[in-house]
Amino acid sequence: MFTGIIEAIGKVEDIRSEESNKHFTVSSPFTNELKIDQSVAHNGVCLTVVGIDADRYTVTAIDETLQKTNLNALQVGDTINLERCMQSNGRFDGHVVQGHVDQVGVCESVEDHNGSWIFTFSYDASSGNVTVEKGSICVNGISLTVVNSQEDRFSVAIIPYTYEHTNLQHVKPGKTVNLEFDIIGKYVARLLKK
């Protein structure tokens, strides 16, 4: 389980394909604290550490993950948001994030509001995912609050700290992001369909 509070920005150092899988080698400030078989969220995608070498570690994404997230678009040199799983004795600062991306969204606009930013994202609403104003949404692993909710799009307001300490600073209109919708909202939507 994660909270959506980004711990660090990592850098993709190498990408290796093997059959339908991709192995990503990432450098991060906390690699020396990792161990094999540990879960780390990468742009909101929970992946298992399968190798560690100095300040770099390797994770593997299978085809299912590559098809449902924006990890397939990653290139060497790209930055990614990183969060280790929540410790049971820690504070729960964000919201419940599973690291299971529901779908990708597309950045529609980024508005500079003189010290903050409004990002608007669209998504395919046919899968039944919903947002609500003042509800939680996870964008590239970042726990955010929805400030404007529509049927197939939503907006979030970004403070300078979040902008500077995540890869949102590199997200421009047309770029895809990973979306994990609020788990409570997903269960309510499923129950209402029945």
PDB file of C-alpha atoms in Angstrom:
ATOM      1  CA  MET A   1       0.000   0.000   0.000  1.00  0.00           C
ATOM      2  CA  PHE A   2       1.136   3.538  -0.788  1.00  0.00           C
ATOM      3  CA  THR A   3       0.004   7.025   0.146  1.00  0.00           C
ATOM      4  CA  GLY A   4       0.724   8.999  -3.020  1.00  0.00           C
ATOM      5  CA  ILE A   5       3.305  11.163  -1.263  1.00  0.00           C
ATOM      6  CA  ILE A   6       6.287  11.066  -3.611  1.00  0.00           C
ATOM      7  CA  GLU A   7       9.522  10.242  -1.852  1.00  0.00           C
ATOM      8  CA  ALA A   8      12.000  10.973  -4.623  1.00  0.00           C
ATOM      9  CA  ILE A   9      12.442  11.467  -8.324  1.00  0.00           C
ATOM     10  CA  GLY A  10      14.335   8.647 -10.000  1.00  0.00           C
ATOM     11  CA  LYS A  11      16.027   8.484 -13.378  1.00  0.00           C
ATOM     12  CA  VAL A  12      15.633   5.703 -15.914  1.00  0.00           C
ATOM     13  CA  GLU A  13      19.193   4.521 -16.607  1.00  0.00           C
ATOM     14  CA  ASP A  14      18.511   1.509 -18.818  1.00  0.00           C
ATOM     15  CA  ILE A  15      15.599  -0.317 -20.444  1.00  0.00           C
ATOM     16  CA  ARG A  16      15.951  -3.908 -21.592  1.00  0.00           C
ATOM     17  CA  SER A  17      13.276  -5.923 -23.379  1.00  0.00           C
ATOM     18  CA  GLU A  18      12.917  -9.646 -22.792  1.00  0.00           C
ATOM     19  CA  GLU A  19      10.087 -11.344 -24.660  1.00  0.00           C
ATOM     20  CA  SER A  20       6.989  -9.257 -23.761  1.00  0.00           C
ATOM     21  CA  ASN A  21       8.550  -7.846 -20.571  1.00  0.00           C
ATOM     22  CA  LYS A  22      10.642  -4.744 -19.982  1.00  0.00           C
ATOM     23  CA  HIS A  23      13.328  -4.431 -17.325  1.00  0.00           C
ATOM     24  CA  PHE A  24      13.854  -0.877 -16.082  1.00  0.00           C
ATOM     25  CA  THR A  25      17.059   0.083 -14.296  1.00  0.00           C
ATOM     26  CA  VAL A  26      16.549   3.167 -12.149  1.00  0.00           C
ATOM     27  CA  SER A  27      18.864   5.336 -10.076  1.00  0.00           C
ATOM     28  CA  SER A  28      17.411   6.816  -6.906  1.00  0.00           C
ATOM     29  CA  PRO A  29      18.584   8.461  -3.685  1.00  0.00           C
ATOM     30  CA  PHE A  30      17.266   5.542  -1.620  1.00  0.00           C
ATOM     31  CA  THR A  31      18.597   2.579  -3.622  1.00  0.00           C
ATOM     32  CA  ASN A  32      20.998   1.666  -0.785  1.00  0.00           C
ATOM     33  CA  GLU A  33      17.973   1.152   1.485  1.00  0.00           C
ATOM     34  CA  LEU A  34      16.171  -1.217  -0.898  1.00  0.00           C
ATOM     35  CA  LYS A  35      16.179  -4.988  -0.869  1.00  0.00           C
ATOM     36  CA  ILE A  36      15.263  -7.602  -3.447  1.00  0.00           C
ATOM     37  CA  ASP A  37      11.508  -8.360  -3.536  1.00  0.00           C
ATOM     38  CA  GLN A  38      10.535  -4.936  -2.162  1.00  0.00           C
ATOM     39  CA  SER A  39       7.648  -3.010  -3.747  1.00  0.00           C
ATOM     40  CA  VAL A  40       8.248   0.481  -5.107  1.00  0.00           C
ATOM     41  CA  ALA A  41       5.713   2.657  -6.935  1.00  0.00           C
ATOM     42  CA  HIS A  42       7.054   4.054 -10.246  1.00  0.00           C
ATOM     43  CA  ASN A  43       4.788   6.834 -11.553  1.00  0.00           C
ATOM     44  CA  GLY A  44       2.160   5.116  -9.432  1.00  0.00           C
ATOM     45  CA  VAL A  45       2.829   1.588 -10.717  1.00  0.00           C
ATOM     46  CA  CYS A  46       3.762  -0.952  -8.046  1.00  0.00           C
ATOM     47  CA  LEU A  47       6.784  -2.937  -9.284  1.00  0.00           C
ATOM     48  CA  THR A  48       9.024  -5.421  -7.473  1.00  0.00           C
ATOM     49  CA  VAL A  49      12.756  -4.844  -7.082  1.00  0.00           C
ATOM     50  CA  VAL A  50      14.519  -7.763  -8.798  1.00  0.00           C
ATOM     51  CA  GLY A  51      18.127  -6.525  -8.783  1.00  0.00           C
ATOM     52  CA  ILE A  52      20.344  -3.972  -7.024  1.00  0.00           C
ATOM     53  CA  ASP A  53      23.735  -2.668  -8.155  1.00  0.00           C
ATOM     54  CA  ALA A  54      25.315   0.303  -6.333  1.00  0.00           C
ATOM     55  CA  ASP A  55      22.936   3.275  -6.705  1.00  0.00           C
ATOM     56  CA  ARG A  56      20.763   1.516  -9.302  1.00  0.00           C
ATOM     57  CA  TYR A  57      18.052  -1.085  -9.013  1.00  0.00           C
ATOM     58  CA  THR A  58      16.018  -3.047 -11.555  1.00  0.00           C
ATOM     59  CA  VAL A  59      12.298  -3.758 -11.774  1.00  0.00           C
ATOM     60  CA  THR A  60      10.331  -5.740 -14.346  1.00  0.00           C
ATOM     61  CA  ALA A  61       7.055  -4.751 -15.982  1.00  0.00           C
ATOM     62  CA  ILE A  62       5.073  -7.494 -17.690  1.00  0.00           C
ATOM     63  CA  ASP A  63       2.987  -6.966 -20.820  1.00  0.00           C
ATOM     64  CA  GLU A  64      -0.243  -6.476 -18.830  1.00  0.00           C
ATOM     65  CA  THR A  65       1.367  -3.578 -16.950  1.00  0.00           C
ATOM     66  CA  LEU A  66       2.919  -2.089 -20.079  1.00  0.00           C
ATOM     67  CA  GLN A  67      -0.450  -2.113 -21.878  1.00  0.00           C
ATOM     68  CA  LYS A  68      -2.345  -0.354 -19.064  1.00  0.00           C
ATOM     69  CA  THR A  69       0.206   2.265 -18.011  1.00  0.00           C
ATOM     70  CA  ASN A  70       2.533   4.836 -19.557  1.00  0.00           C
ATOM     71  CA  LEU A  71       5.644   2.810 -18.645  1.00  0.00           C
ATOM     72  CA  ASN A  72       5.918   1.594 -22.240  1.00  0.00           C
ATOM     73  CA  ALA A  73       6.593   5.207 -23.292  1.00  0.00           C
ATOM     74  CA  LEU A  74       9.512   5.640 -20.866  1.00  0.00           C
ATOM     75  CA  GLN A  75      12.916   6.308 -22.384  1.00  0.00           C
ATOM     76  CA  VAL A  76      16.409   6.276 -20.922  1.00  0.00           C
ATOM     77  CA  GLY A  77      16.964   9.600 -19.168  1.00  0.00           C
ATOM     78  CA  ASP A  78      13.302  10.127 -18.215  1.00  0.00           C
ATOM     79  CA  THR A  79      12.436  11.011 -14.641  1.00  0.00           C
ATOM     80  CA  ILE A  80       9.899   9.024 -12.649  1.00  0.00           C
ATOM     81  CA  ASN A  81       8.119   9.586  -9.362  1.00  0.00           C
ATOM     82  CA  LEU A  82       9.104   7.060  -6.683  1.00  0.00           C
ATOM     83  CA  GLU A  83       7.468   5.981  -3.460  1.00  0.00           C
ATOM     84  CA  ARG A  84       8.328   3.028  -1.270  1.00  0.00           C
ATOM     85  CA  CYS A  85       5.421   1.210   0.356  1.00  0.00           C
ATOM     86  CA  MET A  86       3.995   2.677   3.523  1.00  0.00           C
ATOM     87  CA  GLN A  87       5.443   1.619   6.858  1.00  0.00           C
ATOM     88  CA  SER A  88       2.901   0.466   9.425  1.00  0.00           C
ATOM     89  CA  ASN A  89       4.262   2.939  11.978  1.00  0.00           C
ATOM     90  CA  GLY A  90       4.163   5.950   9.631  1.00  0.00           C
ATOM     91  CA  ARG A  91       1.743   8.782   9.054  1.00  0.00           C
ATOM     92  CA  PHE A  92      -0.855   8.424   6.344  1.00  0.00           C
ATOM     93  CA  ASP A  93      -0.376  11.797   4.626  1.00  0.00           C
ATOM     94  CA  GLY A  94      -1.978  11.169   1.211  1.00  0.00           C
ATOM     95  CA  HIS A  95      -4.801   8.716   0.507  1.00  0.00           C
ATOM     96  CA  VAL A  96      -5.064   4.947   0.023  1.00  0.00           C
ATOM     97  CA  VAL A  97      -3.054   4.165  -3.124  1.00  0.00           C
ATOM     98  CA  GLN A  98      -2.643   0.562  -4.211  1.00  0.00           C
ATOM     99  CA  GLY A  99      -0.109   1.075  -6.977  1.00  0.00           C
ATOM    100  CA  HIS A 100      -2.558  -0.553  -9.404  1.00  0.00           C
ATOM    101  CA  VAL A 101      -3.032   1.892 -12.270  1.00  0.00           C
ATOM    102  CA  ASP A 102      -6.564   1.910 -13.670  1.00  0.00           C
ATOM    103  CA  GLN A 103      -5.777   3.590 -16.973  1.00  0.00           C
ATOM    104  CA  VAL A 104      -3.743   6.297 -18.626  1.00  0.00           C
ATOM    105  CA  GLY A 105      -4.939   9.851 -19.027  1.00  0.00           C
ATOM    106  CA  VAL A 106      -3.792  12.647 -21.312  1.00  0.00           C
ATOM    107  CA  CYS A 107      -2.688  16.084 -20.176  1.00  0.00           C
ATOM    108  CA  GLU A 108      -5.026  18.563 -21.882  1.00  0.00           C
ATOM    109  CA  SER A 109      -3.647  21.796 -20.452  1.00  0.00           C
ATOM    110  CA  VAL A 110      -1.295  23.329 -17.918  1.00  0.00           C
ATOM    111  CA  GLU A 111      -2.230  26.793 -16.688  1.00  0.00           C
ATOM    112  CA  ASP A 112       0.306  28.912 -14.808  1.00  0.00           C
ATOM    113  CA  HIS A 113      -1.480  30.732 -11.995  1.00  0.00           C
ATOM    114  CA  ASN A 114       1.440  32.865 -10.798  1.00  0.00           C
ATOM    115  CA  GLY A 115       2.777  30.526  -8.134  1.00  0.00           C
ATOM    116  CA  SER A 116       0.606  27.482  -8.706  1.00  0.00           C
ATOM    117  CA  TRP A 117      -0.544  25.445 -11.689  1.00  0.00           C
ATOM    118  CA  ILE A 118      -3.838  23.946 -12.824  1.00  0.00           C
ATOM    119  CA  PHE A 119      -3.390  20.697 -14.753  1.00  0.00           C
ATOM    120  CA  THR A 120      -6.348  19.289 -16.668  1.00  0.00           C
ATOM    121  CA  PHE A 121      -6.374  15.619 -17.686  1.00  0.00           C
ATOM    122  CA  SER A 122      -8.807  13.693 -19.862  1.00  0.00           C
ATOM    123  CA  TYR A 123      -9.494   9.957 -19.726  1.00  0.00           C
ATOM    124  CA  ASP A 124     -11.730   7.336 -21.286  1.00  0.00           C
ATOM    125  CA  ALA A 125     -14.808   7.323 -19.033  1.00  0.00           C
ATOM    126  CA  SER A 126     -16.294   4.206 -20.662  1.00  0.00           C
ATOM    127  CA  SER A 127     -14.476   2.007 -18.133  1.00  0.00           C
ATOM    128  CA  GLY A 128     -16.628   3.460 -15.338  1.00  0.00           C
ATOM    129  CA  ASN A 129     -13.919   5.367 -13.477  1.00  0.00           C
ATOM    130  CA  VAL A 130     -15.102   8.615 -11.923  1.00  0.00           C
ATOM    131  CA  THR A 131     -13.758  11.617 -10.081  1.00  0.00           C
ATOM    132  CA  VAL A 132     -15.538  13.950  -7.693  1.00  0.00           C
ATOM    133  CA  GLU A 133     -14.697  17.509  -6.779  1.00  0.00           C
ATOM    134  CA  LYS A 134     -12.578  17.612  -3.611  1.00  0.00           C
ATOM    135  CA  GLY A 135     -12.021  13.849  -3.980  1.00  0.00           C
ATOM    136  CA  SER A 136      -8.686  12.095  -4.333  1.00  0.00           C
ATOM    137  CA  ILE A 137      -6.951  11.046  -7.535  1.00  0.00           C
ATOM    138  CA  CYS A 138      -3.512   9.579  -8.082  1.00  0.00           C
ATOM    139  CA  VAL A 139      -1.624  11.016 -11.098  1.00  0.00           C
ATOM    140  CA  ASN A 140       1.764   9.401 -11.856  1.00  0.00           C
ATOM    141  CA  GLY A 141       1.733   8.174  -8.264  1.00  0.00           C
ATOM    142  CA  ILE A 142       0.987  11.599  -6.731  1.00  0.00           C
ATOM    143  CA  SER A 143      -1.943  11.913  -4.340  1.00  0.00           C
ATOM    144  CA  LEU A 144      -3.875  14.973  -5.520  1.00  0.00           C
ATOM    145  CA  THR A 145      -7.224  16.640  -4.856  1.00  0.00           C
ATOM    146  CA  VAL A 146      -9.658  17.116  -7.733  1.00  0.00           C
ATOM    147  CA  VAL A 147     -10.661  20.780  -8.120  1.00  0.00           C
ATOM    148  CA  ASN A 148     -12.881  20.374 -11.178  1.00  0.00           C
ATOM    149  CA  SER A 149     -14.603  17.130 -12.092  1.00  0.00           C
ATOM    150  CA  GLN A 150     -16.348  16.365 -15.367  1.00  0.00           C
ATOM    151  CA  GLU A 151     -17.486  13.111 -16.963  1.00  0.00           C
ATOM    152  CA  ASP A 152     -14.223  12.405 -18.822  1.00  0.00           C
ATOM    153  CA  ARG A 153     -11.788  14.942 -17.424  1.00  0.00           C
ATOM    154  CA  PHE A 154     -10.686  16.567 -14.206  1.00  0.00           C
ATOM    155  CA  SER A 155      -8.367  19.301 -12.994  1.00  0.00           C
ATOM    156  CA  VAL A 156      -5.942  19.446 -10.076  1.00  0.00           C
ATOM    157  CA  ALA A 157      -4.189  22.419  -8.502  1.00  0.00           C
ATOM    158  CA  ILE A 158      -0.450  22.003  -7.960  1.00  0.00           C
ATOM    159  CA  ILE A 159       1.537  23.867  -5.321  1.00  0.00           C
ATOM    160  CA  PRO A 160       5.178  24.837  -5.989  1.00  0.00           C
ATOM    161  CA  TYR A 161       6.576  22.093  -3.722  1.00  0.00           C
ATOM    162  CA  THR A 162       4.752  19.342  -5.625  1.00  0.00           C
ATOM    163  CA  TYR A 163       5.695  20.881  -8.977  1.00  0.00           C
ATOM    164  CA  GLU A 164       9.389  21.067  -8.048  1.00  0.00           C
ATOM    165  CA  HIS A 165       9.644  17.643  -6.347  1.00  0.00           C
ATOM    166  CA  THR A 166       7.787  15.456  -8.865  1.00  0.00           C
ATOM    167  CA  ASN A 167       7.926  14.870 -12.592  1.00  0.00           C
ATOM    168  CA  LEU A 168       4.807  16.999 -13.138  1.00  0.00           C
ATOM    169  CA  GLN A 169       7.212  19.747 -14.157  1.00  0.00           C
ATOM    170  CA  HIS A 170       7.879  17.699 -17.311  1.00  0.00           C
ATOM    171  CA  VAL A 171       4.233  16.916 -18.096  1.00  0.00           C
ATOM    172  CA  LYS A 172       3.028  19.008 -21.017  1.00  0.00           C
ATOM    173  CA  PRO A 173      -0.219  18.918 -23.040  1.00  0.00           C
ATOM    174  CA  GLY A 174      -0.442  15.683 -25.020  1.00  0.00           C
ATOM    175  CA  LYS A 175       1.679  13.654 -22.593  1.00  0.00           C
ATOM    176  CA  THR A 176       0.180  10.556 -20.985  1.00  0.00           C
ATOM    177  CA  VAL A 177       0.055   9.974 -17.235  1.00  0.00           C
ATOM    178  CA  ASN A 178      -0.903   7.006 -15.073  1.00  0.00           C
ATOM    179  CA  LEU A 179      -4.227   7.345 -13.242  1.00  0.00           C
ATOM    180  CA  GLU A 180      -5.369   5.423 -10.190  1.00  0.00           C
ATOM    181  CA  PHE A 181      -8.851   6.447  -9.183  1.00  0.00           C
ATOM    182  CA  ASP A 182      -9.936   6.555  -5.547  1.00  0.00           C
ATOM    183  CA  ILE A 183     -10.570   3.013  -4.273  1.00  0.00           C
ATOM    184  CA  ILE A 184     -13.692   4.021  -2.351  1.00  0.00           C
ATOM    185  CA  GLY A 185     -15.140   5.709  -5.432  1.00  0.00           C
ATOM    186  CA  LYS A 186     -14.425   2.589  -7.497  1.00  0.00           C
ATOM    187  CA  TYR A 187     -16.312   0.344  -5.054  1.00  0.00           C
ATOM    188  CA  VAL A 188     -19.265   2.753  -4.850  1.00  0.00           C
ATOM    189  CA  ALA A 189     -19.433   2.977  -8.666  1.00  0.00           C
ATOM    190  CA  ARG A 190     -19.348  -0.835  -8.942  1.00  0.00           C
ATOM    191  CA  LEU A 191     -22.118  -1.238  -6.326  1.00  0.00           C
ATOM    192  CA  LEU A 192     -24.323   1.325  -8.060  1.00  0.00           C
ATOM    193  CA  LYS A 193     -23.997  -0.583 -11.356  1.00  0.00           C
ATOM    194  CA  LYS A 194     -25.417  -3.704  -9.662  1.00  0.00           C
TER     195      LYS A 194
END
